PDB file of C-alpha atoms in Angstrom:
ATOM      1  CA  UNK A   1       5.522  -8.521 -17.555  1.00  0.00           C
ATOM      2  CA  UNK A   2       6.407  -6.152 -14.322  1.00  0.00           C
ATOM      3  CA  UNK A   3       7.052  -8.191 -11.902  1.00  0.00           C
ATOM      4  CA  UNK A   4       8.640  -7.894  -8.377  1.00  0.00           C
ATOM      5  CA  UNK A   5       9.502 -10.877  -6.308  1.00  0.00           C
ATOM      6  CA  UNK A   6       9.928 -10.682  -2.198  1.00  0.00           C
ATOM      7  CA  UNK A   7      12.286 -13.140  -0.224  1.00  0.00           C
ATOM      8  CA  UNK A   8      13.680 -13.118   3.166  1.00  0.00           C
ATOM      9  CA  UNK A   9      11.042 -13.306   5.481  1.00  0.00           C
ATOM     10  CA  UNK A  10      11.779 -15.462   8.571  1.00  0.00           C
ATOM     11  CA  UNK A  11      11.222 -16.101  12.496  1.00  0.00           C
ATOM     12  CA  UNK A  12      13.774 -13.867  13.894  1.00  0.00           C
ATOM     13  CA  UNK A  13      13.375 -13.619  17.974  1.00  0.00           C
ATOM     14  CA  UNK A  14      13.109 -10.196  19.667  1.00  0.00           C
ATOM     15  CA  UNK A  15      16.012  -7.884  19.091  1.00  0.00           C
ATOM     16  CA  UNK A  16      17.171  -9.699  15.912  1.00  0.00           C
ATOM     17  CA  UNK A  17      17.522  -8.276  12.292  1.00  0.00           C
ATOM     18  CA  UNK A  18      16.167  -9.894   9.118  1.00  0.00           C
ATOM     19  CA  UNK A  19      16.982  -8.686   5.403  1.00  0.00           C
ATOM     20  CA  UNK A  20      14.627  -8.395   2.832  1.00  0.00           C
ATOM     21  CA  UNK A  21      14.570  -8.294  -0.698  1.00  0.00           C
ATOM     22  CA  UNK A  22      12.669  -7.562  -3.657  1.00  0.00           C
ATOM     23  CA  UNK A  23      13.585  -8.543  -6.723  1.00  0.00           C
ATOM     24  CA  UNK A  24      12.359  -6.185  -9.873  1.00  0.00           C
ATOM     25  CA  UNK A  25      11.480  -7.263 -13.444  1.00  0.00           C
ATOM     26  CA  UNK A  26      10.012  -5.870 -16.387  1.00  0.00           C
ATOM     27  CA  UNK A  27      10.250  -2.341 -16.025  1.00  0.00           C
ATOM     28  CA  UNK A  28      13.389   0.297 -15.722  1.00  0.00           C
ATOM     29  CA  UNK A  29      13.701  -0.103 -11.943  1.00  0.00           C
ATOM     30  CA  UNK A  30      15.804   2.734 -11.465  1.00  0.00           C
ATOM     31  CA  UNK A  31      12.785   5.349 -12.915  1.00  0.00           C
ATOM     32  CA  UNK A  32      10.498   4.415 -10.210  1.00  0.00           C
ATOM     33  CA  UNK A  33       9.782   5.106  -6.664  1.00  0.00           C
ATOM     34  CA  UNK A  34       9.671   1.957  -4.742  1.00  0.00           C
ATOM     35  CA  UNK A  35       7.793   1.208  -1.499  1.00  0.00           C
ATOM     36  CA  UNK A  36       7.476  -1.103   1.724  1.00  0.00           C
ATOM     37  CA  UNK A  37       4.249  -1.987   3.357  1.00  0.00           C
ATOM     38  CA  UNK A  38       3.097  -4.584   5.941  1.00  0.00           C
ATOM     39  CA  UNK A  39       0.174  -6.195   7.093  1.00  0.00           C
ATOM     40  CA  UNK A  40      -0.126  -7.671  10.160  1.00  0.00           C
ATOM     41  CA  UNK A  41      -1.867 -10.822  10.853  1.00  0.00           C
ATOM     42  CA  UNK A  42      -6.028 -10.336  10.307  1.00  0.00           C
ATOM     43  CA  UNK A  43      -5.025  -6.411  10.433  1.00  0.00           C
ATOM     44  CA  UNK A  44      -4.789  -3.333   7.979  1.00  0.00           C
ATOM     45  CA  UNK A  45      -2.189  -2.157   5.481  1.00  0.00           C
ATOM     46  CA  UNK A  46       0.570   0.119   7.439  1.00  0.00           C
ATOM     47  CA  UNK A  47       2.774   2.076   5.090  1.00  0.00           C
ATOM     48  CA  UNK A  48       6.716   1.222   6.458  1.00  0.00           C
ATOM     49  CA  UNK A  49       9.128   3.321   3.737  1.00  0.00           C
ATOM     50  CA  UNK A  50       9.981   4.746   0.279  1.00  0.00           C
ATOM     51  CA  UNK A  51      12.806   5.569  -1.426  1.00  0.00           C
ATOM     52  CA  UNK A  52      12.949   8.115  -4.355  1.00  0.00           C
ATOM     53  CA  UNK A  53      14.121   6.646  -8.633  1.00  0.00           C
ATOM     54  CA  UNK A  54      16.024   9.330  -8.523  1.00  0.00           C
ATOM     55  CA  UNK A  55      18.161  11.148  -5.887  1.00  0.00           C
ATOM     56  CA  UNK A  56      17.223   8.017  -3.375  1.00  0.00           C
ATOM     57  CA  UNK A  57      15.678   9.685  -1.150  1.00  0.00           C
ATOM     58  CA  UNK A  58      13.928   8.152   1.865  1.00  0.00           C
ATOM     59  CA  UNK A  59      11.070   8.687   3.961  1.00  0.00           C
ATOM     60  CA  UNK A  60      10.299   6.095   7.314  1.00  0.00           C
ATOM     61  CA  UNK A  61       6.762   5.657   9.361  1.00  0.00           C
ATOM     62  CA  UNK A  62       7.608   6.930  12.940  1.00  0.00           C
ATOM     63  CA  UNK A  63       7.331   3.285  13.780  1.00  0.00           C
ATOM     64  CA  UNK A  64      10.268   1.789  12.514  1.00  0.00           C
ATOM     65  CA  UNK A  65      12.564   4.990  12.075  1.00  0.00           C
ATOM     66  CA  UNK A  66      16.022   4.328  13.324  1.00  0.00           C
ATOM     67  CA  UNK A  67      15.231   0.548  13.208  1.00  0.00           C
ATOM     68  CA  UNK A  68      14.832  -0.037   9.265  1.00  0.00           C
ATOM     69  CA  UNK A  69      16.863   1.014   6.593  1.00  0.00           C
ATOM     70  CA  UNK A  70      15.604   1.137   2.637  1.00  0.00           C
ATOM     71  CA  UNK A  71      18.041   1.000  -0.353  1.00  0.00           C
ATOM     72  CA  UNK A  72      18.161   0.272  -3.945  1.00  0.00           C
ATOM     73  CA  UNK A  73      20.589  -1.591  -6.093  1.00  0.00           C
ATOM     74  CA  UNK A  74      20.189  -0.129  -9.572  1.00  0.00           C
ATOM     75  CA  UNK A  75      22.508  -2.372 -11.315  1.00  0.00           C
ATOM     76  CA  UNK A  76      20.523  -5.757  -9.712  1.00  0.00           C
ATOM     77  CA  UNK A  77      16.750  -4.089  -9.716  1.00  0.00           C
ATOM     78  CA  UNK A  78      16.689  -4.660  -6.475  1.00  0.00           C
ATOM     79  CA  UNK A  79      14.529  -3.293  -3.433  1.00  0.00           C
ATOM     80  CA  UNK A  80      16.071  -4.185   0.338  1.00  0.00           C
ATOM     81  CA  UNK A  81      14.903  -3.285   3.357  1.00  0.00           C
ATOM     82  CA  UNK A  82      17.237  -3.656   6.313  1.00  0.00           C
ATOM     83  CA  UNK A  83      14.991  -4.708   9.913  1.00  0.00           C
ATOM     84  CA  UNK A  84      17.024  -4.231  13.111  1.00  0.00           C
ATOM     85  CA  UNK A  85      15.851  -4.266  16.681  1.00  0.00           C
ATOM     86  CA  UNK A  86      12.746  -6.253  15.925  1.00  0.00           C
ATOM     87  CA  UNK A  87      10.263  -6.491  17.919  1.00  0.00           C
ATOM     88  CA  UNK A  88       6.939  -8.150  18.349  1.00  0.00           C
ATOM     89  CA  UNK A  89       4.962  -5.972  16.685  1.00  0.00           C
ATOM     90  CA  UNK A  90       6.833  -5.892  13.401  1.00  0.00           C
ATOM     91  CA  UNK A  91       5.343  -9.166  12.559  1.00  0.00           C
ATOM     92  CA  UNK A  92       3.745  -8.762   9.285  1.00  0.00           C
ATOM     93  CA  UNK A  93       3.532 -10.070   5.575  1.00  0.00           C
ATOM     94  CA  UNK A  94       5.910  -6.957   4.202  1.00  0.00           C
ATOM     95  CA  UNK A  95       4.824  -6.145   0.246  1.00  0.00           C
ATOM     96  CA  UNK A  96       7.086  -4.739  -2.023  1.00  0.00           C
ATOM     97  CA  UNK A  97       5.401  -2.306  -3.930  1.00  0.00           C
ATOM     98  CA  UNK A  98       5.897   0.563  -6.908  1.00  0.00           C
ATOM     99  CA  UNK A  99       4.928   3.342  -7.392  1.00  0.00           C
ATOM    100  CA  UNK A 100       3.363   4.600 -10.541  1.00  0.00           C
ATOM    101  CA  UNK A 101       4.981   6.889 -13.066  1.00  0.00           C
ATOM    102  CA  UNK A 102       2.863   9.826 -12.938  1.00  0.00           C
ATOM    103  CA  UNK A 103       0.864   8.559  -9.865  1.00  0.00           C
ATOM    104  CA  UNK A 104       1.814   7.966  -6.314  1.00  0.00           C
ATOM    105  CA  UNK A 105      -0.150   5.429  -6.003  1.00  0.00           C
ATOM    106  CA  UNK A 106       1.031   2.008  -5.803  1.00  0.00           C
ATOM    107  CA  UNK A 107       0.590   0.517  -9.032  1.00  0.00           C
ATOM    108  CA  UNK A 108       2.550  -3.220  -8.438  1.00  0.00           C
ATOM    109  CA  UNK A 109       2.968  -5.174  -5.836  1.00  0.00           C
ATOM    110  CA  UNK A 110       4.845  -8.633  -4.863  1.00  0.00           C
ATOM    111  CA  UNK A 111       3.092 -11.225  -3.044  1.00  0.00           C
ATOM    112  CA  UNK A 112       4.592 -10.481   0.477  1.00  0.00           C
ATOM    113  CA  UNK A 113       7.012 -12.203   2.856  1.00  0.00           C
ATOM    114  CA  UNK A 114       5.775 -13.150   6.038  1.00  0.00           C
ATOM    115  CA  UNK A 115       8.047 -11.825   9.124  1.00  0.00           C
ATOM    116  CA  UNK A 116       7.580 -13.745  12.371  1.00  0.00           C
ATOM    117  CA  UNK A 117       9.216 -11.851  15.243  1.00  0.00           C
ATOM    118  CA  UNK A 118       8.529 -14.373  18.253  1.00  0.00           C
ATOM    119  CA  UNK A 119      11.373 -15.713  21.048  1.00  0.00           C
TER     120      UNK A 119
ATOM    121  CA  UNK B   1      -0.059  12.744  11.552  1.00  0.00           C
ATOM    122  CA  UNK B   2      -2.389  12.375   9.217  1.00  0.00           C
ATOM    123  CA  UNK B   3      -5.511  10.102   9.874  1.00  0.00           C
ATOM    124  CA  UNK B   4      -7.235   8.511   7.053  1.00  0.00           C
ATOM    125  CA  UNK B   5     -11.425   7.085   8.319  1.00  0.00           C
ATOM    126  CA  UNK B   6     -13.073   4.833   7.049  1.00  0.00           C
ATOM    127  CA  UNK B   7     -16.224   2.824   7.830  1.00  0.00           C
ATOM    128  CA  UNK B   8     -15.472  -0.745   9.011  1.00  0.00           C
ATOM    129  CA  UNK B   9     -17.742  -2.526   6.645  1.00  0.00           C
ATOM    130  CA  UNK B  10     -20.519  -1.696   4.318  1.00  0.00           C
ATOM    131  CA  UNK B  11     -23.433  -4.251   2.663  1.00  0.00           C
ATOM    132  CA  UNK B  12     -24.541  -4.325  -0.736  1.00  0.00           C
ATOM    133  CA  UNK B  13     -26.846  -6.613  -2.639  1.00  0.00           C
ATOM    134  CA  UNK B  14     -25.531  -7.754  -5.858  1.00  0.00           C
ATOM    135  CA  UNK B  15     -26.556  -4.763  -8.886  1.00  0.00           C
ATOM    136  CA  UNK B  16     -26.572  -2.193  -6.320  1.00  0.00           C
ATOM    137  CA  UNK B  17     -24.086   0.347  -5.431  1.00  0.00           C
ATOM    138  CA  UNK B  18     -21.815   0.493  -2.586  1.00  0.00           C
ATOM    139  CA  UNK B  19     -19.980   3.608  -1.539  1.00  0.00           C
ATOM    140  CA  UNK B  20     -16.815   3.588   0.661  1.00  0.00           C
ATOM    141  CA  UNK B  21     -15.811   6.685   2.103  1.00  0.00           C
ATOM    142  CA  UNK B  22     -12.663   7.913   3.035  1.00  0.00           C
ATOM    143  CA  UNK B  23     -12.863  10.859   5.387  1.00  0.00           C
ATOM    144  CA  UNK B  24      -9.331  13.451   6.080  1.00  0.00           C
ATOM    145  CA  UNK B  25      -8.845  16.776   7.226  1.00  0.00           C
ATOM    146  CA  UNK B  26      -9.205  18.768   3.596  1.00  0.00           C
ATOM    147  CA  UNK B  27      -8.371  15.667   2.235  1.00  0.00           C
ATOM    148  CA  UNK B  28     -10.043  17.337  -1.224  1.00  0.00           C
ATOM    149  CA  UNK B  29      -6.386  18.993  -1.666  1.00  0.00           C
ATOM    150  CA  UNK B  30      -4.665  15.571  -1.743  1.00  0.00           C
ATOM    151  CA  UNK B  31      -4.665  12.873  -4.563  1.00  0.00           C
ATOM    152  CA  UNK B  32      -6.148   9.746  -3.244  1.00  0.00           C
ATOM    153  CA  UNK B  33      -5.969   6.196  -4.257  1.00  0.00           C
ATOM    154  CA  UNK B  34      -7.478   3.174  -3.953  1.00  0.00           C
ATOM    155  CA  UNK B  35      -6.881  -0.728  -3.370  1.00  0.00           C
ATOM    156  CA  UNK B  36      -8.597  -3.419  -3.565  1.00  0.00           C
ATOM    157  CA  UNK B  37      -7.603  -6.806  -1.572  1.00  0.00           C
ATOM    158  CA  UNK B  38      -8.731 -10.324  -1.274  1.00  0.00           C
ATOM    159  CA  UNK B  39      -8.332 -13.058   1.389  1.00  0.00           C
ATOM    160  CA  UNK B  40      -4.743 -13.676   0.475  1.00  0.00           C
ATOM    161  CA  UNK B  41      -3.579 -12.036  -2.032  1.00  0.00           C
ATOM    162  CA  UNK B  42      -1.634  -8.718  -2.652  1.00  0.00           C
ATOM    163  CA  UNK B  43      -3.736  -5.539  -2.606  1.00  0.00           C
ATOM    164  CA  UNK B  44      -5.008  -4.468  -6.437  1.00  0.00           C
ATOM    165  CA  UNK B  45      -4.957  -0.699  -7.138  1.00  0.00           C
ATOM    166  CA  UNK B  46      -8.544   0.303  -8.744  1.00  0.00           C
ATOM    167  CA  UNK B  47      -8.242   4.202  -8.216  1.00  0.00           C
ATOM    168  CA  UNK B  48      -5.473   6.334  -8.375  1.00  0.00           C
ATOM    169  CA  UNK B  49      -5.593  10.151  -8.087  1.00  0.00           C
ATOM    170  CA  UNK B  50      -8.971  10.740  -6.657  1.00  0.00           C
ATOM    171  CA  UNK B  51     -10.884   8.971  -9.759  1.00  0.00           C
ATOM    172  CA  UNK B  52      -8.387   7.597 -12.793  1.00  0.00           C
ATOM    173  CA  UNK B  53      -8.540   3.793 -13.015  1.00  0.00           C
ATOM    174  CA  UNK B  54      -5.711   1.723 -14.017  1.00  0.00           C
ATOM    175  CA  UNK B  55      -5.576  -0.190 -17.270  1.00  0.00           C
ATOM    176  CA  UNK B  56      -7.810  -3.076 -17.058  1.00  0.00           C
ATOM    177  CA  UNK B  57      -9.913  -1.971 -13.894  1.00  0.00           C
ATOM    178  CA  UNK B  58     -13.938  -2.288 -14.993  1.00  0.00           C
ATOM    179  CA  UNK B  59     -15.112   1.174 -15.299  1.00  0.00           C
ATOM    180  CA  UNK B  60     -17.996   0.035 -12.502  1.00  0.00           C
ATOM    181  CA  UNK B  61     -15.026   1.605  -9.728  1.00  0.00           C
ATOM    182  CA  UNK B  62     -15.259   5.109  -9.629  1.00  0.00           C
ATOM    183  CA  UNK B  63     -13.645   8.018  -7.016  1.00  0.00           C
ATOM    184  CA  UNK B  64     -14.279  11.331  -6.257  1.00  0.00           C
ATOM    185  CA  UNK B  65     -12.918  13.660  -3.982  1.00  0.00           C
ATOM    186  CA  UNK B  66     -14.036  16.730  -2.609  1.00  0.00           C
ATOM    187  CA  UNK B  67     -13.870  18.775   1.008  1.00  0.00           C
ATOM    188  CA  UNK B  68     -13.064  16.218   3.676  1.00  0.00           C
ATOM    189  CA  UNK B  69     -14.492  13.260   1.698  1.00  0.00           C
ATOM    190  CA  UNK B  70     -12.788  10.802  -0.731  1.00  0.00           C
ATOM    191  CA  UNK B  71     -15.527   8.167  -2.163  1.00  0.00           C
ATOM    192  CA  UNK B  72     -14.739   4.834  -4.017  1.00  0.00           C
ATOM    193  CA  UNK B  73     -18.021   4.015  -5.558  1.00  0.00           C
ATOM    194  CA  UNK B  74     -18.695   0.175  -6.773  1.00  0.00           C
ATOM    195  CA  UNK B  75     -21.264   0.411  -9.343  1.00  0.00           C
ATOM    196  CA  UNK B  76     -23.746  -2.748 -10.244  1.00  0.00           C
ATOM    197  CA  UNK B  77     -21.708  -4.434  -7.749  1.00  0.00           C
ATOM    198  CA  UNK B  78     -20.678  -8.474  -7.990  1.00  0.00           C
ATOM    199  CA  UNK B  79     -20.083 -11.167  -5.871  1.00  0.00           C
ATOM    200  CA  UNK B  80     -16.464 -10.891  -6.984  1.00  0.00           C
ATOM    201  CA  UNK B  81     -16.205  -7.435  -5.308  1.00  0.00           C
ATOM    202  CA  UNK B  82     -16.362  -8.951  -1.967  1.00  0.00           C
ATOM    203  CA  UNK B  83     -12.840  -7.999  -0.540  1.00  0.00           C
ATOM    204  CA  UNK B  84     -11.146  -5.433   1.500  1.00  0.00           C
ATOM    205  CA  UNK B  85     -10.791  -1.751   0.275  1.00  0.00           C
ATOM    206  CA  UNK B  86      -8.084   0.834   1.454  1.00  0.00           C
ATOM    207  CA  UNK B  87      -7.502   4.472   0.522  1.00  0.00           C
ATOM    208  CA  UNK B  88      -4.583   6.066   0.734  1.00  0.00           C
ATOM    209  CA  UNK B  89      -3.100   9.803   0.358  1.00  0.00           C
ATOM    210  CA  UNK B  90       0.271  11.091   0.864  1.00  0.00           C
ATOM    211  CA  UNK B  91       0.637  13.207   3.292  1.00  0.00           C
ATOM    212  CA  UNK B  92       3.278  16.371   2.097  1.00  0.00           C
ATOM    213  CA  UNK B  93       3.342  17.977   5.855  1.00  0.00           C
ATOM    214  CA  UNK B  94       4.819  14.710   7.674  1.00  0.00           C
ATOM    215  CA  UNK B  95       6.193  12.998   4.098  1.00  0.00           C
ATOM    216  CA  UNK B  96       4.754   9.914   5.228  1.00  0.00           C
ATOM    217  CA  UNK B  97       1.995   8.048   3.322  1.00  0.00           C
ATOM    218  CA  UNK B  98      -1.305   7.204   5.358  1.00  0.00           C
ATOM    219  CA  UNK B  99      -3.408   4.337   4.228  1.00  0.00           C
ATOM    220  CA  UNK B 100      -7.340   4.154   5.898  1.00  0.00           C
ATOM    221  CA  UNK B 101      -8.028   1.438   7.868  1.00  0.00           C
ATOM    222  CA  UNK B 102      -9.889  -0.884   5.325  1.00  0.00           C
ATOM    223  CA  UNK B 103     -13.133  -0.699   4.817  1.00  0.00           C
ATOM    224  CA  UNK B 104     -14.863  -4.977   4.170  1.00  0.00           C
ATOM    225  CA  UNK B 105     -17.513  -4.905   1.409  1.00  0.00           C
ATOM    226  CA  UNK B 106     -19.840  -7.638   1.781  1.00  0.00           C
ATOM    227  CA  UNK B 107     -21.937  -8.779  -1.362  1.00  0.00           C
ATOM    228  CA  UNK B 108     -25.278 -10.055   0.590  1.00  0.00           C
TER     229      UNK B 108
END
């Protein structure tokens, strides 16, 4: 069964960093594109970053460019998404999510991590 | 960027048909997908690529996409379709991806 399994999420006060991680099962991570998205509290789905299966190549929302930093550990199928300088507004359930094989759209996702970012 | 519109909520009685919209500048030149999401829980894709459904997705969900118009349609609709539905595109000019801002189907 493809699963993927968020952790991490925390109350971090302005200005802090927070780690999160996704943990992969089920499929060969390293042959998929993986995504993060959040949700903010009663709010829509905001796309945050991707990172390529193959070269690892990475693409940020204007957002939380310079701040966040995806990677990929092939050999522990896992996602991580490094959050520095955090700030209010980055509070958010964050979803771990892949994308498809022959399809960019996002065909798993976890069941989120909650970020609170409050002093 | 790219902006992604969709209508805020639309009403359907249950056996009708609703019809979410998803409106983008020649968004008819970009594949566009579809979620569905539930007080809760993690969003479900239903459409991928303008009108393919995933294994296991009724074949009531439906897309299309032409012009400056993507359009999820729910046919013979359910009270179990009640939920939150988001399109999404990736956009190859910024390489960001742009997801709508949810559009709330309520099953009257």
């Amino acid at each position: 069964e493809v699963q993927l399994l968020e952790s991490g999420g925390d109350l971090v006060q302005p200005g802090g960093s927070l780690r999160l991680s996704c943990a992969a099962s089920g499929f060969t991570f390293n042959n998929y594109a993986m995504n993060w998205v959040r949700q903010a509290p009663g709010k829509g789905l905001e796309w945050v970053t991707a990172i390529s299966g193959s070269d690892e190549t990475t693409y940020y929302a204007d957002s939380v460019k310079g701040r966040f930093t995806i990677s990929r550990d092939e050999s522990k199928s896992t996602l991580s998404l490094q959050m520095n300088s955090l700030r209010a507004e980055d509070t958010a359930v964050y979803y771990c999510a892949r994308e498809g094989a022959t399809t960019t759209g996002l065909d798993c996702w976890g069941q989120g991590t909650l970020v609170t970012v409050s002093s | 960027s790219y902006v992604l519109t969709q209508p805020p909520s639309v009403s359907v009685a249950p056996g009708q048909t609703a019809r979410i919209t998803c409106g983008g500048n020649n968004i008819g030149s970009k594949s566009v997908h579809w979620y569905q999401q539930k007080p809760g829980q993690a969003p479900v894709l239903v459409v991928h690529d303008d009108s393919d459904r995933p294994s296991g997705i009724p074949e009531r969900f439906s897309g299309s996409n032409s012009g400056n118009t993507a359009t999820l349609t729910i046919s013979r609709v359910e009270a179990g379709d009640e939920a939150d539905y988001y399109c999404h595109v990736w956009d190859s000019n910024s390489h960001h991806y742009v997801f709508g801002i949810g559009t709330k189907v309520t099953v009257l």
